[in-house]
Amino acid sequence: MNSTPHNQRPARRGIAAAAAVLAAGLLLSACGGGSGAGGAGDAAGEPVAGGTLTFGRVATVTDLDLNQQITANNAFAIDKIFEPLVSFDADGKIVPWLAEFSESDDGLSYVFTLRDGLAFSNGDPVTPEDVVFSLNRHIEVEGPLPLSAPIQAIEKSGENDVTITLREPYTPFLSELAGFSNGIFPADFGGKTAEEFFKSPIGTGPFAVDEWDPNGDLSFVKNEHYWQEGKPYLDGLVYKFVADDTQLRQQLAAGQLDAIDTVPAANAAEVEQAGDTRLSKTAGWSTEQVFFNTQREEFADRHVRRAIAHALDREGITKATTFGTAEVANALLPPTITDSANDPGVALDFDVDAAKKELAESKYPDGFEVTLMIPSGNAQRAQMAQIVQESLAKIGIQVKIEQLDIAVFRERFFAYDYDFMINSGQSDAPDPNGFITFQADPEGFSKSYWTHFTDDRVTKLMHEGRTTPNGDERTEIYREIQKILAEEAPYIPLFFPSNLKATTDEVHGFEVLPNGSVRFENAWLTPAK
């Protein structure tokens, strides 16, 4: 997981990455003139091949090693190059991707049969040996979104077959396998070192790297050997770095960009109503939250955390900062995640008197001074921070707001060098285990999303959730986890944001997945006249 999982991960993965980090049962809905169910600008006749689509993004692509990444800036470039054996669709349903699969009755063995004629972007065939190497390499390096299923063996079991054997049943296995970090690449990196390979990687995705500046733009070219016949429709795809979201919208309106990755909630209506742009608004797998560094003495105090949770008007914050594009979070997991057990009665109520009472029972009854960290250039989070500052002043907690460049912001919370922060949790796959693991596993990569929070009850339930079959019993496990987390408040869920992106009228087939990524193999452009 999207940790700032994905729109700021840490944006899931998520949860990609992680989580990564980063959830199903989701129905995507798109807004804007002529928008269809997959996002902005589809339903415009038969697709037309050709052209290059320029996609504006607020962060550069800095690393393409799929096993070592989690942040959205890298994850959503990686998934254009590499693909996993299974994936998920726009509704969060697990679907065969590079392989068809079958599961044994005891849930311990999975057989994956590679698609006929499957090839890498250089034309070389994809073999079971490539699959075995790729997945074992991920297990070896672990990374932020580890393949953490109890895998006993990954073996070639036929000319096009790979069998994965588990030591014990693991309910989220296929969901975990569907993450971008489990993409397939050539065995032994095609004879290169890992460092050499990931500078110009070869995968099965719809696009291959053409030119790449880690401090600027990334250009892709069409994978002529892509397994989906006739796709991608585009000849090229450019990820153009535009650091300011205002510039993103201006360049989109001017036709300098064909699509943009981020539309601030405050500008969604403006983009939707413009005559030559389309808004893509889809439900997602992320939760906007306040996170506490529980290594700080003040936030190691449960009463302090609960006081702040009671002091924040989540409904008011959502209304003031999301302009009708988000849903108030009454629990941690987005309701779009399978078995999320979202319970409107879980969250601590907005109650200033209760907040004052909790603080009075803490070690800091007279309040204290603390710094709230947010990424710079994000107007919504700046507004949220001001509301938090004003709200906590009413109970005697004085808040200083520190805005940092996104790269520095990530470095700081990765190093636990913060008091508390506003960030988002993002799931990378359609099962609650990934999100919960990323946010509540003290032994995981993120150490409970860099809060360092530990609760033995949550840890026990988390392990039970991994082996309990899908159904009412498993749903109840995640309901109980969320109840405990709400009571202990290592983080305060505020709202479930929509995925907000935009295109010009010339873009069609713009399909946004619930983790916030875009399936560009389906995108096409209106031919130039």
Short mmCIF file of C-alpha atoms in Angstrom, two decimals:
data_model
loop_
_atom_site.label_atom_id
_atom_site.label_comp_id
_atom_site.label_asym_id
_atom_site.label_seq_id
_atom_site.Cartn_x
_atom_site.Cartn_y
_atom_site.Cartn_z
CA MET A 1 0.00 0.00 0.00
CA ASN A 2 -1.03 3.02 -2.14
CA SER A 3 2.13 4.47 1.88
CA THR A 4 1.45 7.74 1.06
CA PRO A 5 0.00 5.06 -0.70
CA HIS A 6 -1.03 5.90 -3.86
CA ASN A 7 -1.99 9.40 -4.63
CA GLN A 8 0.81 10.39 -2.34
CA ARG A 9 1.80 6.95 -1.49
CA PRO A 10 3.63 5.71 0.42
CA ALA A 11 0.80 8.11 -2.24
CA ARG A 12 -1.20 1.85 -2.66
CA ARG A 13 -0.40 1.15 -3.97
CA GLY A 14 -2.31 1.61 -0.32
CA ILE A 15 -1.65 -0.17 1.04
CA ALA A 16 0.95 -1.02 -3.29
CA ALA A 17 2.67 -0.26 -1.99
CA ALA A 18 3.60 -1.86 0.12
CA ALA A 19 1.52 -1.95 0.13
CA ALA A 20 1.86 -2.22 -1.17
CA VAL A 21 0.12 -1.36 -0.72
CA LEU A 22 -4.27 -1.03 -1.35
CA ALA A 23 -10.72 -3.78 -1.86
CA ALA A 24 -13.58 -4.55 -4.21
CA GLY A 25 -17.35 -4.77 -4.64
CA LEU A 26 -16.85 -1.45 -6.28
CA LEU A 27 -18.93 0.15 -8.96
CA LEU A 28 -17.13 2.88 -10.85
CA SER A 29 -19.12 5.94 -11.78
CA ALA A 30 -17.86 8.67 -14.04
CA CYS A 31 -19.02 12.25 -14.17
CA GLY A 32 -18.76 14.80 -16.92
CA GLY A 33 -20.12 15.29 -20.39
CA GLY A 34 -20.16 12.01 -22.29
CA SER A 35 -18.29 10.09 -19.63
CA GLY A 36 -18.98 6.39 -19.40
CA ALA A 37 -18.62 3.78 -16.68
CA GLY A 38 -14.89 3.38 -17.09
CA GLY A 39 -13.92 7.00 -16.62
CA ALA A 40 -13.65 10.06 -18.82
CA GLY A 41 -14.34 10.07 -22.52
CA ASP A 42 -15.23 6.51 -23.52
CA ALA A 43 -18.28 5.41 -25.56
CA ALA A 44 -17.18 7.40 -28.63
CA GLY A 45 -17.39 4.74 -31.32
CA GLU A 46 -14.87 2.13 -32.42
CA PRO A 47 -11.31 2.65 -31.15
CA VAL A 48 -8.82 4.13 -33.59
CA ALA A 49 -5.18 3.11 -33.48
CA GLY A 50 -2.31 5.59 -33.46
CA GLY A 51 -1.14 8.75 -31.78
CA THR A 52 0.67 9.57 -28.56
CA LEU A 53 -1.16 10.47 -25.38
CA THR A 54 0.51 12.93 -23.00
CA PHE A 55 -0.42 12.36 -19.37
CA GLY A 56 0.38 15.09 -16.86
CA ARG A 57 1.56 13.95 -13.42
CA VAL A 58 2.68 15.86 -10.34
CA ALA A 59 5.58 13.52 -9.53
CA THR A 60 8.38 12.00 -11.57
CA VAL A 61 9.15 8.32 -12.05
CA THR A 62 12.31 7.65 -10.07
CA ASP A 63 12.64 3.85 -10.03
CA LEU A 64 11.21 0.96 -12.06
CA ASP A 65 12.23 -1.96 -9.86
CA LEU A 66 8.77 -3.38 -9.28
CA ASN A 67 9.79 -5.43 -6.23
CA GLN A 68 11.25 -2.45 -4.40
CA GLN A 69 8.66 0.27 -4.96
CA ILE A 70 5.40 1.39 -3.42
CA THR A 71 4.70 5.05 -4.18
CA ALA A 72 2.14 5.91 -6.87
CA ASN A 73 4.58 7.93 -8.97
CA ASN A 74 6.55 4.72 -9.63
CA ALA A 75 3.87 2.03 -9.22
CA PHE A 76 1.62 3.43 -11.94
CA ALA A 77 4.48 3.50 -14.42
CA ILE A 78 5.70 0.04 -13.44
CA ASP A 79 2.28 -1.49 -14.12
CA LYS A 80 2.45 -0.32 -17.74
CA ILE A 81 5.65 -2.35 -18.24
CA PHE A 82 5.17 -5.43 -16.05
CA GLU A 83 2.05 -7.52 -15.48
CA PRO A 84 1.16 -10.23 -12.94
CA LEU A 85 -0.34 -13.67 -13.51
CA VAL A 86 -3.72 -12.44 -12.26
CA SER A 87 -5.14 -8.96 -12.00
CA PHE A 88 -8.35 -7.17 -11.00
CA ASP A 89 -10.92 -5.36 -13.09
CA ALA A 90 -12.63 -2.01 -12.61
CA ASP A 91 -15.02 -3.61 -10.12
CA GLY A 92 -12.18 -5.09 -8.08
CA LYS A 93 -12.86 -8.64 -9.21
CA ILE A 94 -9.85 -10.96 -9.56
CA VAL A 95 -9.43 -11.99 -13.20
CA PRO A 96 -6.91 -14.13 -15.11
CA TRP A 97 -4.26 -11.97 -16.73
CA LEU A 98 -1.04 -13.55 -18.00
CA ALA A 99 -2.35 -16.95 -16.99
CA GLU A 100 -5.50 -18.96 -16.35
CA PHE A 101 -5.54 -20.55 -12.93
CA SER A 102 -7.10 -23.29 -10.85
CA GLU A 103 -7.09 -23.88 -7.09
CA SER A 104 -7.01 -27.21 -5.24
CA ASP A 105 -9.89 -28.09 -2.93
CA ASP A 106 -7.69 -27.71 0.15
CA GLY A 107 -6.53 -24.23 -0.88
CA LEU A 108 -2.88 -25.26 -0.81
CA SER A 109 -2.07 -25.56 -4.50
CA TYR A 110 -2.59 -23.16 -7.43
CA VAL A 111 -1.81 -24.05 -11.03
CA PHE A 112 -1.19 -21.18 -13.46
CA THR A 113 -1.24 -21.86 -17.20
CA LEU A 114 0.42 -19.16 -19.28
CA ARG A 115 -1.49 -17.81 -22.26
CA ASP A 116 -0.52 -19.25 -25.64
CA GLY A 117 1.97 -17.11 -27.50
CA LEU A 118 2.70 -14.88 -24.51
CA ALA A 119 5.82 -12.79 -25.17
CA PHE A 120 7.91 -10.03 -23.66
CA SER A 121 8.20 -6.64 -25.34
CA ASN A 122 11.42 -7.76 -27.08
CA GLY A 123 9.58 -10.70 -28.67
CA ASP A 124 11.05 -13.44 -26.49
CA PRO A 125 8.52 -16.01 -25.24
CA VAL A 126 7.43 -15.94 -21.61
CA THR A 127 8.21 -19.28 -19.98
CA PRO A 128 7.48 -20.91 -16.63
CA GLU A 129 11.14 -20.35 -15.77
CA ASP A 130 10.55 -16.59 -16.07
CA VAL A 131 7.61 -16.82 -13.68
CA VAL A 132 9.55 -18.88 -11.14
CA PHE A 133 12.50 -16.47 -11.28
CA SER A 134 10.35 -13.34 -11.01
CA LEU A 135 8.31 -14.46 -8.02
CA ASN A 136 11.28 -15.95 -6.20
CA ARG A 137 13.20 -12.71 -6.72
CA HIS A 138 10.31 -10.82 -5.11
CA ILE A 139 10.32 -13.21 -2.16
CA GLU A 140 14.09 -12.78 -1.85
CA VAL A 141 14.10 -8.97 -1.77
CA GLU A 142 10.77 -8.74 0.11
CA GLY A 143 10.32 -5.02 -0.51
CA PRO A 144 7.54 -2.73 0.70
CA LEU A 145 4.77 -4.88 -0.81
CA PRO A 146 6.13 -8.36 -0.13
CA LEU A 147 4.67 -11.58 -1.44
CA SER A 148 3.92 -12.61 2.10
CA ALA A 149 1.73 -15.67 1.50
CA PRO A 150 3.13 -18.83 3.16
CA ILE A 151 4.65 -20.13 -0.07
CA GLN A 152 6.32 -23.52 0.13
CA ALA A 153 7.35 -23.84 -3.51
CA ILE A 154 7.05 -22.19 -6.92
CA GLU A 155 7.77 -24.76 -9.61
CA LYS A 156 7.44 -25.40 -13.30
CA SER A 157 4.83 -28.15 -13.61
CA GLY A 158 4.28 -28.36 -17.36
CA GLU A 159 5.30 -26.80 -20.65
CA ASN A 160 3.24 -23.68 -19.86
CA ASP A 161 2.36 -24.38 -16.23
CA VAL A 162 3.60 -23.10 -12.89
CA THR A 163 2.38 -24.55 -9.60
CA ILE A 164 2.53 -22.54 -6.41
CA THR A 165 2.18 -24.58 -3.23
CA LEU A 166 1.32 -23.01 0.12
CA ARG A 167 2.18 -24.38 3.57
CA GLU A 168 -1.28 -23.42 4.81
CA PRO A 169 -4.40 -21.82 3.32
CA TYR A 170 -4.06 -18.08 2.74
CA THR A 171 -7.30 -16.39 1.73
CA PRO A 172 -5.83 -13.21 0.21
CA PHE A 173 -3.29 -15.09 -1.94
CA LEU A 174 -4.77 -14.30 -5.37
CA SER A 175 -5.49 -10.73 -4.35
CA GLU A 176 -1.90 -10.32 -3.19
CA LEU A 177 -0.57 -11.92 -6.38
CA ALA A 178 -2.58 -9.39 -8.43
CA GLY A 179 -0.45 -6.49 -7.20
CA PHE A 180 1.90 -4.66 -9.58
CA SER A 181 4.92 -5.81 -7.57
CA ASN A 182 4.34 -9.39 -8.73
CA GLY A 183 4.86 -8.65 -12.40
CA ILE A 184 6.78 -11.10 -14.57
CA PHE A 185 10.16 -10.36 -16.18
CA PRO A 186 12.85 -12.45 -17.91
CA ALA A 187 14.76 -15.03 -15.89
CA ASP A 188 18.18 -13.82 -14.77
CA PHE A 189 17.12 -10.34 -15.95
CA GLY A 190 17.82 -11.41 -19.51
CA GLY A 191 21.54 -11.77 -18.79
CA LYS A 192 21.92 -8.33 -17.19
CA THR A 193 22.42 -7.17 -13.65
CA ALA A 194 19.32 -6.04 -11.83
CA GLU A 195 20.58 -2.45 -11.92
CA GLU A 196 21.12 -2.58 -15.69
CA PHE A 197 17.82 -4.31 -16.34
CA PHE A 198 15.62 -1.84 -14.48
CA LYS A 199 17.12 1.12 -16.31
CA SER A 200 15.56 -0.22 -19.52
CA PRO A 201 13.23 -3.02 -18.41
CA ILE A 202 11.48 -5.67 -20.48
CA GLY A 203 8.04 -6.92 -19.52
CA THR A 204 4.72 -8.09 -20.90
CA GLY A 205 2.83 -4.82 -20.38
CA PRO A 206 1.17 -2.74 -23.10
CA PHE A 207 4.10 -0.31 -23.22
CA ALA A 208 7.89 -0.36 -23.12
CA VAL A 209 10.26 2.39 -21.99
CA ASP A 210 11.54 4.68 -24.73
CA GLU A 211 13.22 7.61 -22.97
CA TRP A 212 13.36 8.24 -19.23
CA ASP A 213 14.58 11.15 -17.15
CA PRO A 214 14.17 10.32 -13.43
CA ASN A 215 13.99 14.07 -12.80
CA GLY A 216 11.56 14.75 -15.60
CA ASP A 217 9.49 12.89 -18.18
CA LEU A 218 9.08 9.24 -19.11
CA SER A 219 8.18 8.23 -22.68
CA PHE A 220 6.70 4.84 -23.53
CA VAL A 221 6.29 3.15 -26.90
CA LYS A 222 3.70 0.58 -27.85
CA ASN A 223 4.59 -3.03 -27.08
CA GLU A 224 4.21 -4.63 -30.50
CA HIS A 225 4.11 -8.08 -28.87
CA TYR A 226 1.33 -7.35 -26.38
CA TRP A 227 -0.89 -10.34 -25.69
CA GLN A 228 -4.20 -8.47 -25.98
CA GLU A 229 -4.82 -8.47 -29.71
CA GLY A 230 -5.02 -5.02 -31.25
CA LYS A 231 -3.95 -3.27 -28.06
CA PRO A 232 -2.69 -0.89 -27.02
CA TYR A 233 -4.31 1.45 -29.50
CA LEU A 234 -1.79 4.21 -28.78
CA ASP A 235 1.60 4.30 -30.49
CA GLY A 236 3.07 6.13 -27.54
CA LEU A 237 2.41 7.37 -24.02
CA VAL A 238 4.25 10.22 -22.30
CA TYR A 239 4.26 10.81 -18.56
CA LYS A 240 4.93 14.54 -18.41
CA PHE A 241 6.09 15.99 -15.11
CA VAL A 242 4.18 19.11 -14.05
CA ALA A 243 4.90 19.91 -10.42
CA ASP A 244 1.91 22.22 -9.81
CA ASP A 245 -1.69 21.02 -10.06
CA THR A 246 -2.80 24.48 -11.25
CA GLN A 247 -0.41 24.15 -14.18
CA LEU A 248 -1.78 20.68 -14.82
CA ARG A 249 -5.29 22.03 -15.32
CA GLN A 250 -4.11 25.00 -17.37
CA GLN A 251 -2.09 22.79 -19.69
CA LEU A 252 -5.02 20.40 -20.04
CA ALA A 253 -7.34 23.26 -20.95
CA ALA A 254 -4.77 24.56 -23.46
CA GLY A 255 -4.47 21.15 -25.11
CA GLN A 256 -0.83 20.76 -24.10
CA LEU A 257 -1.82 17.68 -22.09
CA ASP A 258 -4.32 15.01 -23.12
CA ALA A 259 -5.04 13.84 -19.57
CA ILE A 260 -4.03 14.63 -16.01
CA ASP A 261 -3.54 12.35 -13.05
CA THR A 262 -4.83 14.72 -10.38
CA VAL A 263 -7.80 17.05 -10.11
CA PRO A 264 -8.16 18.78 -6.73
CA ALA A 265 -11.65 18.33 -5.31
CA ALA A 266 -12.08 22.11 -5.26
CA ASN A 267 -11.67 22.18 -9.05
CA ALA A 268 -13.71 19.10 -9.97
CA ALA A 269 -16.86 21.03 -10.87
CA GLU A 270 -14.83 23.51 -12.94
CA VAL A 271 -13.25 20.71 -14.98
CA GLU A 272 -16.56 18.89 -15.34
CA GLN A 273 -18.37 21.98 -16.63
CA ALA A 274 -15.68 23.07 -19.08
CA GLY A 275 -16.65 22.51 -22.68
CA ASP A 276 -13.47 20.76 -23.82
CA THR A 277 -12.46 18.70 -20.79
CA ARG A 278 -13.99 15.70 -19.05
CA LEU A 279 -13.86 14.79 -15.39
CA SER A 280 -13.26 11.18 -14.36
CA LYS A 281 -14.68 10.57 -10.89
CA THR A 282 -14.50 6.98 -9.68
CA ALA A 283 -14.69 5.23 -6.33
CA GLY A 284 -11.38 4.06 -4.95
CA TRP A 285 -9.52 2.11 -2.30
CA SER A 286 -8.00 4.96 -0.29
CA THR A 287 -8.70 6.66 3.04
CA GLU A 288 -7.54 10.16 3.95
CA GLN A 289 -6.26 10.15 7.52
CA VAL A 290 -4.45 11.85 10.36
CA PHE A 291 -1.51 9.66 11.45
CA PHE A 292 0.25 9.79 14.82
CA ASN A 293 3.87 8.88 15.45
CA THR A 294 3.33 6.84 18.60
CA GLN A 295 7.05 7.01 19.36
CA ARG A 296 6.39 10.61 20.43
CA GLU A 297 5.57 10.71 24.14
CA GLU A 298 2.39 12.70 23.60
CA PHE A 299 1.02 10.32 21.00
CA ALA A 300 2.05 7.21 22.90
CA ASP A 301 -0.74 8.32 25.24
CA ARG A 302 -4.01 6.69 24.20
CA HIS A 303 -6.06 9.44 25.83
CA VAL A 304 -4.33 12.11 23.73
CA ARG A 305 -5.07 10.27 20.50
CA ARG A 306 -8.69 9.72 21.52
CA ALA A 307 -9.03 13.37 22.52
CA ILE A 308 -7.92 14.47 19.07
CA ALA A 309 -10.26 11.96 17.41
CA HIS A 310 -13.20 13.41 19.37
CA ALA A 311 -12.07 16.98 18.59
CA LEU A 312 -12.13 16.56 14.82
CA ASP A 313 -15.41 17.02 12.98
CA ARG A 314 -14.91 14.49 10.19
CA GLU A 315 -18.17 15.40 8.50
CA GLY A 316 -17.31 19.09 8.58
CA ILE A 317 -13.79 18.46 7.25
CA THR A 318 -15.18 16.32 4.43
CA LYS A 319 -17.78 18.90 3.48
CA ALA A 320 -15.35 21.82 3.61
CA THR A 321 -12.49 20.21 1.68
CA THR A 322 -13.93 17.66 -0.76
CA PHE A 323 -16.82 19.56 -2.36
CA GLY A 324 -19.10 16.57 -2.59
CA THR A 325 -16.48 14.27 -4.11
CA ALA A 326 -15.84 12.10 -1.03
CA GLU A 327 -17.63 10.03 1.62
CA VAL A 328 -17.11 10.58 5.35
CA ALA A 329 -15.02 7.78 6.83
CA ASN A 330 -16.74 6.03 9.72
CA ALA A 331 -14.15 3.25 9.77
CA LEU A 332 -10.69 2.60 8.36
CA LEU A 333 -11.41 0.44 5.31
CA PRO A 334 -13.08 1.94 2.24
CA PRO A 335 -16.51 0.32 1.73
CA THR A 336 -15.38 -0.66 -1.78
CA ILE A 337 -13.00 -3.28 -0.34
CA THR A 338 -14.24 -6.88 -0.16
CA ASP A 339 -15.20 -7.91 3.39
CA SER A 340 -14.38 -4.40 4.62
CA ALA A 341 -17.23 -4.64 7.16
CA ASN A 342 -17.56 -0.86 7.07
CA ASP A 343 -19.59 0.00 10.16
CA PRO A 344 -21.01 3.53 10.56
CA GLY A 345 -20.95 3.11 14.33
CA VAL A 346 -17.20 2.41 14.69
CA ALA A 347 -15.60 5.87 14.63
CA LEU A 348 -15.37 8.06 17.73
CA ASP A 349 -17.99 10.81 17.54
CA PHE A 350 -17.21 14.49 17.16
CA ASP A 351 -17.64 15.69 20.75
CA VAL A 352 -15.54 18.54 22.13
CA ASP A 353 -16.59 17.84 25.72
CA ALA A 354 -15.53 14.20 25.35
CA ALA A 355 -12.25 15.41 23.82
CA LYS A 356 -11.54 17.64 26.81
CA LYS A 357 -12.37 14.78 29.18
CA GLU A 358 -9.97 12.41 27.39
CA LEU A 359 -7.20 15.01 27.48
CA ALA A 360 -7.82 15.59 31.18
CA GLU A 361 -7.22 11.87 31.77
CA SER A 362 -3.94 11.96 29.83
CA LYS A 363 -0.44 12.89 30.98
CA TYR A 364 -0.98 16.27 29.30
CA PRO A 365 -4.17 17.69 30.81
CA ASP A 366 -3.03 21.27 30.11
CA GLY A 367 -2.27 20.54 26.48
CA PHE A 368 1.03 20.79 24.59
CA GLU A 369 2.65 22.07 21.42
CA VAL A 370 3.06 19.79 18.41
CA THR A 371 3.88 19.97 14.69
CA LEU A 372 1.56 18.69 11.95
CA MET A 373 3.41 17.66 8.79
CA ILE A 374 1.82 17.85 5.32
CA PRO A 375 3.14 17.80 1.74
CA SER A 376 3.46 21.20 0.08
CA GLY A 377 1.54 22.05 -3.08
CA ASN A 378 -1.61 20.29 -1.88
CA ALA A 379 -4.27 22.93 -1.26
CA GLN A 380 -6.75 20.42 0.12
CA ARG A 381 -4.39 19.13 2.79
CA ALA A 382 -3.34 22.68 3.65
CA GLN A 383 -6.99 23.50 4.31
CA MET A 384 -7.43 20.31 6.31
CA ALA A 385 -4.36 21.18 8.38
CA GLN A 386 -5.80 24.59 9.22
CA ILE A 387 -9.04 22.98 10.35
CA VAL A 388 -7.10 20.52 12.53
CA GLN A 389 -5.08 23.40 13.96
CA GLU A 390 -8.21 25.39 14.84
CA SER A 391 -10.01 22.34 16.23
CA LEU A 392 -7.21 21.27 18.54
CA ALA A 393 -6.66 24.80 19.83
CA LYS A 394 -10.14 24.50 21.39
CA ILE A 395 -8.90 21.71 23.67
CA GLY A 396 -5.52 23.25 24.50
CA ILE A 397 -3.28 21.59 21.89
CA GLN A 398 -1.25 24.15 19.93
CA VAL A 399 -0.42 22.97 16.40
CA LYS A 400 2.32 24.27 14.13
CA ILE A 401 1.88 23.32 10.46
CA GLU A 402 4.98 22.23 8.53
CA GLN A 403 4.69 21.95 4.73
CA LEU A 404 7.40 19.99 2.94
CA ASP A 405 8.25 19.02 -0.61
CA ILE A 406 6.67 15.62 -1.28
CA ALA A 407 10.03 13.84 -1.54
CA VAL A 408 11.17 15.31 1.79
CA PHE A 409 7.77 14.61 3.30
CA ARG A 410 8.16 10.93 2.45
CA GLU A 411 11.72 10.78 3.72
CA ARG A 412 10.65 12.29 7.00
CA PHE A 413 7.82 9.91 7.80
CA PHE A 414 9.79 6.92 6.51
CA ALA A 415 12.35 7.87 9.19
CA TYR A 416 9.66 8.47 11.86
CA ASP A 417 10.85 12.07 11.92
CA TYR A 418 7.48 13.69 12.51
CA ASP A 419 4.92 14.30 15.25
CA PHE A 420 1.71 13.73 13.31
CA MET A 421 0.76 14.09 9.68
CA ILE A 422 -2.05 14.08 7.12
CA ASN A 423 -1.65 11.34 4.54
CA SER A 424 -3.68 8.73 2.72
CA GLY A 425 -3.79 4.97 3.04
CA GLN A 426 -4.24 3.10 -0.20
CA SER A 427 -4.97 -0.53 -0.98
CA ASP A 428 -3.17 -2.10 -3.90
CA ALA A 429 -5.45 -5.10 -4.26
CA PRO A 430 -9.08 -6.07 -3.60
CA ASP A 431 -8.77 -7.70 -0.18
CA PRO A 432 -8.75 -6.07 3.28
CA ASN A 433 -5.62 -7.92 4.38
CA GLY A 434 -3.28 -5.69 2.40
CA PHE A 435 -4.69 -2.46 3.80
CA ILE A 436 -4.85 -3.77 7.37
CA THR A 437 -1.35 -5.28 7.18
CA PHE A 438 0.12 -2.04 5.94
CA GLN A 439 -1.58 0.01 8.63
CA ALA A 440 -1.56 -2.33 11.62
CA ASP A 441 1.22 -4.93 11.34
CA PRO A 442 4.05 -3.96 13.72
CA GLU A 443 6.36 -6.43 11.95
CA GLY A 444 5.50 -5.28 8.44
CA PHE A 445 7.49 -3.03 6.13
CA SER A 446 5.75 0.14 7.27
CA LYS A 447 5.55 -0.70 11.01
CA SER A 448 1.84 0.15 11.07
CA TYR A 449 2.15 2.88 8.46
CA TRP A 450 5.06 4.54 10.19
CA THR A 451 3.05 5.05 13.38
CA HIS A 452 4.86 2.23 15.21
CA PHE A 453 1.53 1.28 16.75
CA THR A 454 1.14 -2.22 18.20
CA ASP A 455 -1.92 -3.97 19.58
CA ASP A 456 -1.78 -7.69 20.27
CA ARG A 457 -5.53 -8.06 19.70
CA VAL A 458 -5.27 -6.56 16.23
CA THR A 459 -2.21 -8.66 15.37
CA LYS A 460 -4.02 -11.86 16.41
CA LEU A 461 -7.15 -10.99 14.43
CA MET A 462 -5.05 -9.95 11.43
CA HIS A 463 -3.47 -13.40 11.28
CA GLU A 464 -6.88 -15.05 11.66
CA GLY A 465 -8.22 -12.98 8.77
CA ARG A 466 -5.52 -14.37 6.48
CA THR A 467 -6.59 -17.99 6.98
CA THR A 468 -10.35 -17.61 7.47
CA PRO A 469 -12.33 -18.25 4.26
CA ASN A 470 -14.34 -15.39 2.78
CA GLY A 471 -17.72 -15.11 4.42
CA ASP A 472 -19.48 -13.80 7.51
CA GLU A 473 -16.81 -15.00 9.93
CA ARG A 474 -14.05 -13.22 8.04
CA THR A 475 -16.14 -10.07 7.68
CA GLU A 476 -16.64 -10.03 11.44
CA ILE A 477 -12.86 -10.28 11.98
CA TYR A 478 -12.27 -7.10 9.99
CA ARG A 479 -15.17 -5.38 11.72
CA GLU A 480 -13.56 -6.13 15.08
CA ILE A 481 -10.14 -4.95 13.87
CA GLN A 482 -11.62 -1.65 12.78
CA LYS A 483 -13.47 -1.26 16.06
CA ILE A 484 -10.25 -1.69 18.06
CA LEU A 485 -8.33 0.68 15.80
CA ALA A 486 -11.08 3.29 16.16
CA GLU A 487 -10.93 3.00 19.95
CA GLU A 488 -7.13 3.13 20.10
CA ALA A 489 -6.86 5.80 17.38
CA PRO A 490 -3.29 5.40 16.08
CA TYR A 491 -4.72 7.20 13.06
CA ILE A 492 -8.01 8.97 12.43
CA PRO A 493 -9.80 8.16 9.16
CA LEU A 494 -11.40 11.34 7.79
CA PHE A 495 -12.94 10.51 4.42
CA PHE A 496 -12.88 8.16 1.45
CA PRO A 497 -11.84 10.27 -1.58
CA SER A 498 -12.84 9.58 -5.15
CA ASN A 499 -10.24 9.09 -7.85
CA LEU A 500 -10.38 12.44 -9.66
CA LYS A 501 -8.66 12.70 -13.02
CA ALA A 502 -9.45 14.47 -16.28
CA THR A 503 -8.98 14.29 -20.03
CA THR A 504 -9.67 16.39 -23.08
CA ASP A 505 -12.57 15.52 -25.36
CA GLU A 506 -10.10 13.83 -27.67
CA VAL A 507 -9.38 10.97 -25.24
CA HIS A 508 -11.54 7.84 -25.13
CA GLY A 509 -11.38 4.55 -23.24
CA PHE A 510 -9.83 6.20 -20.19
CA GLU A 511 -10.38 3.43 -17.63
CA VAL A 512 -9.44 4.14 -14.01
CA LEU A 513 -8.94 1.20 -11.68
CA PRO A 514 -9.98 1.42 -8.01
CA ASN A 515 -6.34 1.69 -6.89
CA GLY A 516 -6.04 4.90 -8.93
CA SER A 517 -4.08 3.49 -11.87
CA VAL A 518 -5.20 3.94 -15.49
CA ARG A 519 -5.49 1.09 -17.99
CA PHE A 520 -3.95 2.87 -20.95
CA GLU A 521 -4.13 -0.21 -23.18
CA ASN A 522 -7.79 0.72 -23.67
CA ALA A 523 -7.21 4.42 -24.35
CA TRP A 524 -7.35 5.99 -27.81
CA LEU A 525 -7.38 9.43 -29.36
CA THR A 526 -9.72 11.08 -31.82
CA PRO A 527 -7.77 11.15 -35.11
CA ALA A 528 -6.43 14.54 -36.16
CA LYS A 529 -8.43 16.13 -38.97
#
